């Protein structure tokens, strides 16, 4: 059931216009960050690391949370049209398979976005003439950023399943990203999923995490994924979604 659900979700996304958005926002992040770096080369003297501070700030703090929200809202968009939840909920597929397949596709899309962003970062550095070795730390930043993205995807999927509007969950993600910045400044970032993205991707600090901090980072993201997924699956299982949509349309 899960494999069939994954195939159905991927088919829905494969030829979607969403890919142009997934390509555009990382590219805009790179362009803005590279322009800032070039304009302040006299101050930013740490090569690849200085460039990363510029490009990852816009990407990790603003564009990536919005991208995640757009992907998750789009994954639920078809079900919100023409009473399609009726077909989904009456199909011989478990509620957990429905949610997990959507979360898995969101994770795959974020992996593609991360890889594309890393490629653009490399190209930008070479275009700027950075001669120092490419920082191996980017692998850790990208890996942790991907895992934090999955945790945020679980939250956004839960919202998008519950809220029919396409725009509202995206607006919530923007507000949550600003709250996450505040939580990070108050040293509480490890306890908030949107702040975990900032920490993982090294958007504001490129200092290496200690073993204990890495363990806490992985544990908190896993906790958010498990708890939010369980709540969303329970909502799908216990709440009469079909009746809710029928009564709304009537």
mmCIF file of N, CA and C in Angstrom, residues 87-162:
data_model
loop_
_atom_site.group_PDB
_atom_site.id
_atom_site.type_symbol
_atom_site.label_atom_id
_atom_site.label_comp_id
_atom_site.label_asym_id
_atom_site.label_seq_id
_atom_site.Cartn_x
_atom_site.Cartn_y
_atom_site.Cartn_z
ATOM 1 N N UNK A 87 -12.656 9.979 -2.044
ATOM 2 C CA UNK A 87 -12.003 8.864 -2.739
ATOM 3 C C UNK A 87 -10.775 8.379 -1.975
ATOM 4 N N UNK A 88 -10.020 9.332 -1.424
ATOM 5 C CA UNK A 88 -8.814 8.947 -0.698
ATOM 6 C C UNK A 88 -9.157 8.155 0.551
ATOM 7 N N UNK A 89 -10.137 8.638 1.309
ATOM 8 C CA UNK A 89 -10.465 8.008 2.576
ATOM 9 C C UNK A 89 -11.183 6.679 2.413
ATOM 10 N N UNK A 90 -11.794 6.446 1.262
ATOM 11 C CA UNK A 90 -12.479 5.176 1.029
ATOM 12 C C UNK A 90 -11.629 4.188 0.237
ATOM 13 N N UNK A 91 -10.434 4.606 -0.165
ATOM 14 C CA UNK A 91 -9.530 3.710 -0.896
ATOM 15 C C UNK A 91 -8.942 2.673 0.066
ATOM 16 N N UNK A 92 -8.553 1.508 -0.441
ATOM 17 C CA UNK A 92 -7.982 0.464 0.416
ATOM 18 C C UNK A 92 -6.520 0.767 0.782
ATOM 19 N N UNK A 93 -6.327 1.934 1.397
ATOM 20 C CA UNK A 93 -4.999 2.377 1.801
ATOM 21 C C UNK A 93 -5.091 2.865 3.244
ATOM 22 N N UNK A 94 -4.142 2.479 4.059
ATOM 23 C CA UNK A 94 -4.167 2.884 5.462
ATOM 24 C C UNK A 94 -3.915 4.381 5.586
ATOM 25 N N UNK A 95 -4.424 4.955 6.673
ATOM 26 C CA UNK A 95 -4.228 6.384 6.913
ATOM 27 C C UNK A 95 -2.735 6.701 7.092
ATOM 28 N N UNK A 96 -2.010 5.800 7.733
ATOM 29 C CA UNK A 96 -0.577 6.027 7.917
ATOM 30 C C UNK A 96 0.149 6.041 6.581
ATOM 31 N N UNK A 97 -0.256 5.178 5.636
ATOM 32 C CA UNK A 97 0.375 5.150 4.317
ATOM 33 C C UNK A 97 0.117 6.454 3.570
ATOM 34 N N UNK A 98 -1.069 7.027 3.736
ATOM 35 C CA UNK A 98 -1.398 8.295 3.084
ATOM 36 C C UNK A 98 -0.452 9.387 3.551
ATOM 37 N N UNK A 99 -0.284 9.497 4.867
ATOM 38 C CA UNK A 99 0.554 10.570 5.403
ATOM 39 C C UNK A 99 2.031 10.307 5.139
ATOM 40 N N UNK A 100 2.479 9.097 5.386
ATOM 41 C CA UNK A 100 3.905 8.789 5.232
ATOM 42 C C UNK A 100 4.344 8.952 3.784
ATOM 43 N N UNK A 101 3.486 8.572 2.841
ATOM 44 C CA UNK A 101 3.848 8.732 1.426
ATOM 45 C C UNK A 101 4.009 10.209 1.077
ATOM 46 N N UNK A 102 3.135 11.048 1.584
ATOM 47 C CA UNK A 102 3.253 12.488 1.334
ATOM 48 C C UNK A 102 4.526 13.037 1.977
ATOM 49 N N UNK A 103 4.822 12.592 3.195
ATOM 50 C CA UNK A 103 6.020 13.056 3.878
ATOM 51 C C UNK A 103 7.280 12.591 3.145
ATOM 52 N N UNK A 104 7.257 11.358 2.642
ATOM 53 C CA UNK A 104 8.412 10.832 1.904
ATOM 54 C C UNK A 104 8.650 11.618 0.621
ATOM 55 N N UNK A 105 7.581 11.951 -0.102
ATOM 56 C CA UNK A 105 7.730 12.728 -1.342
ATOM 57 C C UNK A 105 8.241 14.132 -1.017
ATOM 58 N N UNK A 106 7.736 14.718 0.065
ATOM 59 C CA UNK A 106 8.248 16.034 0.480
ATOM 60 C C UNK A 106 9.732 15.949 0.793
ATOM 61 N N UNK A 107 10.147 14.867 1.461
ATOM 62 C CA UNK A 107 11.562 14.679 1.768
ATOM 63 C C UNK A 107 12.411 14.529 0.520
ATOM 64 N N UNK A 108 11.914 13.788 -0.459
ATOM 65 C CA UNK A 108 12.648 13.619 -1.726
ATOM 66 C C UNK A 108 12.796 14.956 -2.440
ATOM 67 N N UNK A 109 11.731 15.733 -2.447
ATOM 68 C CA UNK A 109 11.788 17.039 -3.106
ATOM 69 C C UNK A 109 12.770 17.969 -2.401
ATOM 70 N N UNK A 110 12.823 17.902 -1.068
ATOM 71 C CA UNK A 110 13.776 18.724 -0.339
ATOM 72 C C UNK A 110 15.206 18.260 -0.596
ATOM 73 N N UNK A 111 15.400 16.966 -0.775
ATOM 74 C CA UNK A 111 16.727 16.453 -1.126
ATOM 75 C C UNK A 111 17.180 17.023 -2.470
ATOM 76 N N UNK A 112 16.277 17.067 -3.427
ATOM 77 C CA UNK A 112 16.596 17.629 -4.747
ATOM 78 C C UNK A 112 16.907 19.117 -4.627
ATOM 79 N N UNK A 113 16.116 19.826 -3.837
ATOM 80 C CA UNK A 113 16.352 21.259 -3.629
ATOM 81 C C UNK A 113 17.710 21.490 -2.985
ATOM 82 N N UNK A 114 18.046 20.688 -1.955
ATOM 83 C CA UNK A 114 19.326 20.835 -1.277
ATOM 84 C C UNK A 114 20.494 20.595 -2.230
ATOM 85 N N UNK A 115 20.380 19.548 -3.047
ATOM 86 C CA UNK A 115 21.438 19.235 -4.002
ATOM 87 C C UNK A 115 21.599 20.364 -5.027
ATOM 88 N N UNK A 116 20.487 20.921 -5.487
ATOM 89 C CA UNK A 116 20.527 22.017 -6.452
ATOM 90 C C UNK A 116 21.152 23.260 -5.832
ATOM 91 N N UNK A 117 20.793 23.542 -4.591
ATOM 92 C CA UNK A 117 21.356 24.703 -3.902
ATOM 93 C C UNK A 117 22.862 24.540 -3.726
ATOM 94 N N UNK A 118 23.298 23.348 -3.360
ATOM 95 C CA UNK A 118 24.727 23.098 -3.173
ATOM 96 C C UNK A 118 25.490 23.269 -4.493
ATOM 97 N N UNK A 119 24.889 22.811 -5.585
ATOM 98 C CA UNK A 119 25.502 22.981 -6.900
ATOM 99 C C UNK A 119 25.636 24.459 -7.255
ATOM 100 N N UNK A 120 24.581 25.228 -7.001
ATOM 101 C CA UNK A 120 24.623 26.659 -7.287
ATOM 102 C C UNK A 120 25.661 27.367 -6.418
ATOM 103 N N UNK A 121 25.771 26.941 -5.175
ATOM 104 C CA UNK A 121 26.769 27.514 -4.261
ATOM 105 C C UNK A 121 28.179 27.269 -4.786
ATOM 106 N N UNK A 122 28.430 26.060 -5.247
ATOM 107 C CA UNK A 122 29.732 25.716 -5.805
ATOM 108 C C UNK A 122 30.028 26.561 -7.052
ATOM 109 N N UNK A 123 29.034 26.666 -7.924
ATOM 110 C CA UNK A 123 29.217 27.458 -9.151
ATOM 111 C C UNK A 123 29.445 28.933 -8.836
ATOM 112 N N UNK A 124 28.739 29.449 -7.838
ATOM 113 C CA UNK A 124 28.904 30.852 -7.456
ATOM 114 C C UNK A 124 30.311 31.096 -6.929
ATOM 115 N N UNK A 125 30.801 30.181 -6.104
ATOM 116 C CA UNK A 125 32.149 30.322 -5.568
ATOM 117 C C UNK A 125 33.200 30.305 -6.654
ATOM 118 N N UNK A 126 33.047 29.410 -7.611
ATOM 119 C CA UNK A 126 34.003 29.346 -8.715
ATOM 120 C C UNK A 126 33.924 30.595 -9.580
ATOM 121 N N UNK A 127 32.707 31.103 -9.788
ATOM 122 C CA UNK A 127 32.549 32.325 -10.581
ATOM 123 C C UNK A 127 33.196 33.523 -9.896
ATOM 124 N N UNK A 128 33.213 33.504 -8.565
ATOM 125 C CA UNK A 128 33.845 34.587 -7.813
ATOM 126 C C UNK A 128 35.355 34.411 -7.701
ATOM 127 N N UNK A 129 35.856 33.276 -8.174
ATOM 128 C CA UNK A 129 37.286 33.046 -8.167
ATOM 129 C C UNK A 129 37.843 32.567 -6.842
ATOM 130 N N UNK A 130 37.023 31.901 -6.024
ATOM 131 C CA UNK A 130 37.509 31.401 -4.737
ATOM 132 C C UNK A 130 38.452 30.228 -4.990
ATOM 133 N N UNK A 131 39.699 30.384 -4.555
ATOM 134 C CA UNK A 131 40.723 29.380 -4.856
ATOM 135 C C UNK A 131 40.929 28.376 -3.731
ATOM 136 N N UNK A 132 40.418 28.663 -2.545
ATOM 137 C CA UNK A 132 40.604 27.757 -1.416
ATOM 138 C C UNK A 132 39.783 26.485 -1.612
ATOM 139 N N UNK A 133 40.140 25.399 -0.934
ATOM 140 C CA UNK A 133 39.405 24.136 -1.094
ATOM 141 C C UNK A 133 37.933 24.278 -0.697
ATOM 142 N N UNK A 134 37.100 23.552 -1.404
ATOM 143 C CA UNK A 134 35.666 23.570 -1.101
ATOM 144 C C UNK A 134 35.447 22.992 0.296
ATOM 145 N N UNK A 135 34.717 23.677 1.179
ATOM 146 C CA UNK A 135 34.580 23.235 2.578
ATOM 147 C C UNK A 135 33.775 21.943 2.705
ATOM 148 N N UNK A 136 34.383 20.950 3.342
ATOM 149 C CA UNK A 136 33.715 19.675 3.555
ATOM 150 C C UNK A 136 32.553 19.810 4.523
ATOM 151 N N UNK A 137 32.546 20.889 5.313
ATOM 152 C CA UNK A 137 31.469 21.109 6.280
ATOM 153 C C UNK A 137 30.107 21.254 5.613
ATOM 154 N N UNK A 138 30.103 21.608 4.330
ATOM 155 C CA UNK A 138 28.821 21.781 3.641
ATOM 156 C C UNK A 138 28.015 20.483 3.613
ATOM 157 N N UNK A 139 28.711 19.342 3.628
ATOM 158 C CA UNK A 139 28.001 18.058 3.646
ATOM 159 C C UNK A 139 27.185 17.934 4.922
ATOM 160 N N UNK A 140 27.791 18.315 6.048
ATOM 161 C CA UNK A 140 27.071 18.282 7.320
ATOM 162 C C UNK A 140 25.942 19.284 7.365
ATOM 163 N N UNK A 141 26.193 20.492 6.867
ATOM 164 C CA UNK A 141 25.135 21.508 6.858
ATOM 165 C C UNK A 141 23.943 21.061 6.018
ATOM 166 N N UNK A 142 24.225 20.507 4.854
ATOM 167 C CA UNK A 142 23.156 20.069 3.972
ATOM 168 C C UNK A 142 22.402 18.866 4.555
ATOM 169 N N UNK A 143 23.137 17.942 5.162
ATOM 170 C CA UNK A 143 22.505 16.744 5.732
ATOM 171 C C UNK A 143 21.610 17.110 6.905
ATOM 172 N N UNK A 144 22.127 17.941 7.801
ATOM 173 C CA UNK A 144 21.307 18.359 8.942
ATOM 174 C C UNK A 144 20.136 19.222 8.478
ATOM 175 N N UNK A 145 20.389 20.076 7.477
ATOM 176 C CA UNK A 145 19.297 20.884 6.947
ATOM 177 C C UNK A 145 18.202 20.042 6.337
ATOM 178 N N UNK A 146 18.592 18.952 5.671
ATOM 179 C CA UNK A 146 17.598 18.059 5.078
ATOM 180 C C UNK A 146 16.751 17.388 6.154
ATOM 181 N N UNK A 147 17.398 16.939 7.227
ATOM 182 C CA UNK A 147 16.644 16.257 8.287
ATOM 183 C C UNK A 147 15.692 17.231 8.987
ATOM 184 N N UNK A 148 16.164 18.460 9.214
ATOM 185 C CA UNK A 148 15.284 19.472 9.800
ATOM 186 C C UNK A 148 14.134 19.812 8.848
ATOM 187 N N UNK A 149 14.407 19.769 7.544
ATOM 188 C CA UNK A 149 13.354 20.026 6.549
ATOM 189 C C UNK A 149 12.251 18.980 6.623
ATOM 190 N N UNK A 150 12.622 17.742 6.897
ATOM 191 C CA UNK A 150 11.623 16.677 7.016
ATOM 192 C C UNK A 150 10.750 16.914 8.236
ATOM 193 N N UNK A 151 11.357 17.367 9.338
ATOM 194 C CA UNK A 151 10.577 17.674 10.536
ATOM 195 C C UNK A 151 9.583 18.797 10.263
ATOM 196 N N UNK A 152 10.035 19.838 9.562
ATOM 197 C CA UNK A 152 9.130 20.942 9.215
ATOM 198 C C UNK A 152 8.073 20.460 8.225
ATOM 199 N N UNK A 153 8.443 19.573 7.324
ATOM 200 C CA UNK A 153 7.479 19.023 6.364
ATOM 201 C C UNK A 153 6.352 18.295 7.079
ATOM 202 N N UNK A 154 6.681 17.577 8.148
ATOM 203 C CA UNK A 154 5.639 16.889 8.920
ATOM 204 C C UNK A 154 4.649 17.896 9.496
ATOM 205 N N UNK A 155 5.182 19.008 10.022
ATOM 206 C CA UNK A 155 4.316 20.054 10.584
ATOM 207 C C UNK A 155 3.450 20.676 9.495
ATOM 208 N N UNK A 156 4.055 21.023 8.375
ATOM 209 C CA UNK A 156 3.317 21.682 7.292
ATOM 210 C C UNK A 156 2.297 20.747 6.648
ATOM 211 N N UNK A 157 2.625 19.467 6.551
ATOM 212 C CA UNK A 157 1.649 18.513 6.017
ATOM 213 C C UNK A 157 0.445 18.397 6.931
ATOM 214 N N UNK A 158 0.697 18.342 8.225
ATOM 215 C CA UNK A 158 -0.407 18.266 9.182
ATOM 216 C C UNK A 158 -1.320 19.485 9.049
ATOM 217 N N UNK A 159 -0.715 20.661 8.856
ATOM 218 C CA UNK A 159 -1.510 21.874 8.664
ATOM 219 C C UNK A 159 -2.275 21.842 7.348
ATOM 220 N N UNK A 160 -1.604 21.408 6.285
ATOM 221 C CA UNK A 160 -2.226 21.415 4.957
ATOM 222 C C UNK A 160 -3.340 20.387 4.844
ATOM 223 N N UNK A 161 -3.230 19.285 5.570
ATOM 224 C CA UNK A 161 -4.317 18.304 5.590
ATOM 225 C C UNK A 161 -5.539 18.885 6.290
ATOM 226 N N UNK A 162 -5.293 19.640 7.340
ATOM 227 C CA UNK A 162 -6.392 20.187 8.138
ATOM 228 C C UNK A 162 -7.006 21.435 7.511
#
